[in-house]
Amino acid sequence: MSIYIYNEIWLFVRAFAGGAVLILCYSLLQEIRRLIFCSPAAGGILDLLYWVCAGLLVFAGIYRINQGILRSFLFLGIISGAFLTYLTIKPLFEKICYIILEVPVRFVKKTSKKYINWLLFFCKRCKILVKQSANQYKNSTRNRLQMRRGRKFGKIREKTKKKDNRV
């Protein structure tokens, strides 16, 4: 066989491996999403970003490797690599990733929950203190206003009494 054919076979093998890596990266993203419990909307956005990035990387790789010529056997290699990896390696890979990623995620969840509860306690306590001080301020200004009003009314009453006594 000629060197050209060997080069084409090598490109097909690389495309096959690229498809396998793409599907394994996607399954890793799925496991992370499963452990973190994100919403369906966030999951959709993550999927969209992944597939856009994957498409750009595939086309950039094909363009760079094959001097800008898009060949159908490269797409066939990517699809066959992804399909065979999906059937064979992906279930085992997902189990291993779940086991490996479960430990740090649980640790982060437990520690963050503890610190979040601690911070929430102080936030609630500060809120109570702010309300108490606001009520004290409100009560103190209300008393001052009532005292001022009382003084004004007292002066008015004194003036009316003085006017009544003039006769």
mmCIF file of C-alpha atoms in Angstrom:
data_model
loop_
_atom_site.group_PDB
_atom_site.id
_atom_site.type_symbol
_atom_site.label_atom_id
_atom_site.label_comp_id
_atom_site.label_asym_id
_atom_site.label_seq_id
_atom_site.Cartn_x
_atom_site.Cartn_y
_atom_site.Cartn_z
ATOM 1 C CA MET A 1 0.000 0.000 0.000
ATOM 2 C CA SER A 2 1.083 3.493 -0.635
ATOM 3 C CA ILE A 3 1.971 6.083 1.950
ATOM 4 C CA TYR A 4 -1.173 8.010 1.035
ATOM 5 C CA ILE A 5 -3.402 5.086 2.082
ATOM 6 C CA TYR A 6 -1.493 4.671 5.359
ATOM 7 C CA ASN A 7 -2.029 8.361 6.026
ATOM 8 C CA GLU A 8 -5.776 8.001 5.356
ATOM 9 C CA ILE A 9 -6.002 4.968 7.682
ATOM 10 C CA TRP A 10 -4.142 6.903 10.364
ATOM 11 C CA LEU A 11 -6.606 9.806 9.967
ATOM 12 C CA PHE A 12 -9.536 7.368 10.292
ATOM 13 C CA VAL A 13 -8.049 5.901 13.507
ATOM 14 C CA ARG A 14 -7.569 9.393 14.920
ATOM 15 C CA ALA A 15 -11.161 10.308 14.034
ATOM 16 C CA PHE A 16 -12.352 7.063 15.668
ATOM 17 C CA ALA A 17 -10.439 7.954 18.851
ATOM 18 C CA GLY A 18 -11.783 11.516 18.693
ATOM 19 C CA GLY A 19 -15.362 10.232 18.582
ATOM 20 C CA ALA A 20 -14.649 7.978 21.562
ATOM 21 C CA VAL A 21 -13.191 10.888 23.532
ATOM 22 C CA LEU A 22 -16.185 13.086 22.672
ATOM 23 C CA ILE A 23 -18.696 10.544 23.976
ATOM 24 C CA LEU A 24 -16.641 9.920 27.133
ATOM 25 C CA CYS A 25 -16.439 13.664 27.827
ATOM 26 C CA TYR A 26 -20.194 13.924 27.373
ATOM 27 C CA SER A 27 -20.805 11.039 29.772
ATOM 28 C CA LEU A 28 -18.489 12.738 32.292
ATOM 29 C CA LEU A 29 -20.579 15.906 31.924
ATOM 30 C CA GLN A 30 -23.732 13.851 32.522
ATOM 31 C CA GLU A 31 -22.283 12.335 35.706
ATOM 32 C CA ILE A 32 -21.267 15.732 37.052
ATOM 33 C CA ARG A 33 -24.745 17.030 36.277
ATOM 34 C CA ARG A 34 -26.305 14.006 37.998
ATOM 35 C CA LEU A 35 -24.221 14.538 41.145
ATOM 36 C CA ILE A 36 -24.846 18.273 41.395
ATOM 37 C CA PHE A 37 -28.623 18.111 40.703
ATOM 38 C CA CYS A 38 -28.922 21.048 38.321
ATOM 39 C CA SER A 39 -32.241 22.130 36.834
ATOM 40 C CA PRO A 40 -33.394 20.944 33.397
ATOM 41 C CA ALA A 41 -32.824 24.418 31.960
ATOM 42 C CA ALA A 42 -29.241 24.482 33.237
ATOM 43 C CA GLY A 43 -28.729 20.966 31.876
ATOM 44 C CA GLY A 44 -29.987 22.074 28.474
ATOM 45 C CA ILE A 45 -27.627 25.040 28.453
ATOM 46 C CA LEU A 46 -24.704 22.784 29.416
ATOM 47 C CA ASP A 47 -25.613 20.350 26.626
ATOM 48 C CA LEU A 48 -25.854 23.154 24.109
ATOM 49 C CA LEU A 49 -22.469 24.572 25.124
ATOM 50 C CA TYR A 50 -20.889 21.114 25.009
ATOM 51 C CA TRP A 51 -22.156 20.309 21.529
ATOM 52 C CA VAL A 52 -21.216 23.715 20.137
ATOM 53 C CA CYS A 53 -17.687 23.368 21.524
ATOM 54 C CA ALA A 54 -17.451 19.751 20.350
ATOM 55 C CA GLY A 55 -18.562 20.698 16.839
ATOM 56 C CA LEU A 56 -16.076 23.552 16.649
ATOM 57 C CA LEU A 57 -13.249 21.330 17.895
ATOM 58 C CA VAL A 58 -14.106 18.551 15.422
ATOM 59 C CA PHE A 59 -14.216 20.866 12.439
ATOM 60 C CA ALA A 60 -11.057 22.694 13.524
ATOM 61 C CA GLY A 61 -9.264 19.362 13.974
ATOM 62 C CA ILE A 62 -10.398 18.036 10.605
ATOM 63 C CA TYR A 63 -9.462 21.284 8.906
ATOM 64 C CA ARG A 64 -6.011 21.320 10.517
ATOM 65 C CA ILE A 65 -5.205 17.629 9.999
ATOM 66 C CA ASN A 66 -6.525 17.249 6.463
ATOM 67 C CA GLN A 67 -5.382 20.587 4.958
ATOM 68 C CA GLY A 68 -8.929 21.959 4.921
ATOM 69 C CA ILE A 69 -10.477 19.095 2.970
ATOM 70 C CA LEU A 70 -13.583 17.632 4.587
ATOM 71 C CA ARG A 71 -13.750 13.908 3.891
ATOM 72 C CA SER A 72 -16.683 11.694 4.680
ATOM 73 C CA PHE A 73 -14.563 8.868 6.112
ATOM 74 C CA LEU A 74 -13.475 11.207 8.926
ATOM 75 C CA PHE A 75 -17.105 11.814 9.923
ATOM 76 C CA LEU A 76 -17.736 8.078 9.619
ATOM 77 C CA GLY A 77 -14.746 7.475 11.943
ATOM 78 C CA ILE A 78 -16.053 9.950 14.529
ATOM 79 C CA ILE A 79 -19.561 8.470 14.460
ATOM 80 C CA SER A 80 -18.353 4.853 14.604
ATOM 81 C CA GLY A 81 -15.930 5.632 17.447
ATOM 82 C CA ALA A 82 -18.672 7.359 19.431
ATOM 83 C CA PHE A 83 -21.155 4.536 18.775
ATOM 84 C CA LEU A 84 -18.795 1.705 19.743
ATOM 85 C CA THR A 85 -17.661 3.580 22.841
ATOM 86 C CA TYR A 86 -21.295 4.198 23.761
ATOM 87 C CA LEU A 87 -22.019 0.473 23.549
ATOM 88 C CA THR A 88 -18.880 -0.873 25.245
ATOM 89 C CA ILE A 89 -16.946 1.489 27.497
ATOM 90 C CA LYS A 90 -19.517 4.129 28.486
ATOM 91 C CA PRO A 91 -21.459 2.132 31.143
ATOM 92 C CA LEU A 92 -18.264 1.135 32.955
ATOM 93 C CA PHE A 93 -16.842 4.650 32.570
ATOM 94 C CA GLU A 94 -19.999 6.188 34.085
ATOM 95 C CA LYS A 95 -19.851 3.900 37.119
ATOM 96 C CA ILE A 96 -16.177 4.670 37.713
ATOM 97 C CA CYS A 97 -16.723 8.424 37.294
ATOM 98 C CA TYR A 98 -19.684 8.359 39.666
ATOM 99 C CA ILE A 99 -17.660 6.548 42.331
ATOM 100 C CA ILE A 100 -14.659 8.854 41.930
ATOM 101 C CA LEU A 101 -16.652 12.103 41.802
ATOM 102 C CA GLU A 102 -19.127 11.168 44.535
ATOM 103 C CA VAL A 103 -16.594 11.521 47.361
ATOM 104 C CA PRO A 104 -15.511 15.141 46.726
ATOM 105 C CA VAL A 105 -19.039 16.254 45.858
ATOM 106 C CA ARG A 106 -20.450 14.831 49.091
ATOM 107 C CA PHE A 107 -17.616 16.424 51.075
ATOM 108 C CA VAL A 108 -18.249 19.816 49.483
ATOM 109 C CA LYS A 109 -22.001 19.515 50.042
ATOM 110 C CA LYS A 110 -21.598 18.620 53.721
ATOM 111 C CA THR A 111 -19.050 21.334 54.482
ATOM 112 C CA SER A 112 -20.885 23.965 52.493
ATOM 113 C CA LYS A 113 -24.179 23.063 54.187
ATOM 114 C CA LYS A 114 -22.534 23.477 57.593
ATOM 115 C CA TYR A 115 -21.071 26.867 56.697
ATOM 116 C CA ILE A 116 -24.243 28.022 54.982
ATOM 117 C CA ASN A 117 -26.276 27.194 58.095
ATOM 118 C CA TRP A 118 -23.686 29.033 60.207
ATOM 119 C CA LEU A 119 -23.891 32.094 57.940
ATOM 120 C CA LEU A 120 -27.680 31.970 57.879
ATOM 121 C CA PHE A 121 -27.734 31.938 61.688
ATOM 122 C CA PHE A 122 -25.677 35.129 61.794
ATOM 123 C CA CYS A 123 -27.781 36.720 59.054
ATOM 124 C CA LYS A 124 -30.977 35.949 60.951
ATOM 125 C CA ARG A 125 -29.443 37.217 64.181
ATOM 126 C CA CYS A 126 -28.332 40.438 62.485
ATOM 127 C CA LYS A 127 -31.808 40.859 61.036
ATOM 128 C CA ILE A 128 -33.319 40.515 64.516
ATOM 129 C CA LEU A 129 -30.863 43.055 65.931
ATOM 130 C CA VAL A 130 -31.603 45.512 63.139
ATOM 131 C CA LYS A 131 -35.351 45.198 63.727
ATOM 132 C CA GLN A 132 -34.887 45.688 67.471
ATOM 133 C CA SER A 133 -32.746 48.777 67.000
ATOM 134 C CA ALA A 134 -35.191 50.171 64.428
ATOM 135 C CA ASN A 135 -38.069 49.655 66.855
ATOM 136 C CA GLN A 136 -36.103 51.315 69.658
ATOM 137 C CA TYR A 137 -35.326 54.273 67.412
ATOM 138 C CA LYS A 138 -38.938 54.494 66.306
ATOM 139 C CA ASN A 139 -40.149 54.400 69.914
ATOM 140 C CA SER A 140 -37.621 57.001 71.045
ATOM 141 C CA THR A 141 -38.538 59.453 68.274
ATOM 142 C CA ARG A 142 -42.243 58.878 68.863
ATOM 143 C CA ASN A 143 -41.814 59.789 72.544
ATOM 144 C CA ARG A 144 -39.920 62.951 71.613
ATOM 145 C CA LEU A 145 -42.612 63.979 69.156
ATOM 146 C CA GLN A 146 -45.305 63.327 71.725
ATOM 147 C CA MET A 147 -43.380 65.346 74.294
ATOM 148 C CA ARG A 148 -43.008 68.244 71.858
ATOM 149 C CA ARG A 149 -46.687 68.113 71.008
ATOM 150 C CA GLY A 150 -47.516 67.980 74.682
ATOM 151 C CA ARG A 151 -45.382 71.061 75.321
ATOM 152 C CA LYS A 152 -47.009 72.923 72.460
ATOM 153 C CA PHE A 153 -50.483 72.035 73.634
ATOM 154 C CA GLY A 154 -49.492 72.925 77.181
ATOM 155 C CA LYS A 155 -48.315 76.373 76.053
ATOM 156 C CA ILE A 156 -51.494 76.907 74.079
ATOM 157 C CA ARG A 157 -53.591 75.938 77.106
ATOM 158 C CA GLU A 158 -51.604 78.313 79.310
ATOM 159 C CA LYS A 159 -52.175 81.160 76.854
ATOM 160 C CA THR A 160 -55.899 80.479 76.734
ATOM 161 C CA LYS A 161 -56.019 80.388 80.540
ATOM 162 C CA LYS A 162 -54.148 83.689 80.743
ATOM 163 C CA LYS A 163 -56.566 85.243 78.270
ATOM 164 C CA ASP A 164 -59.504 83.961 80.293
ATOM 165 C CA ASN A 165 -58.012 85.429 83.491
ATOM 166 C CA ARG A 166 -57.594 88.940 81.983
ATOM 167 C CA VAL A 167 -61.157 90.003 82.418
#
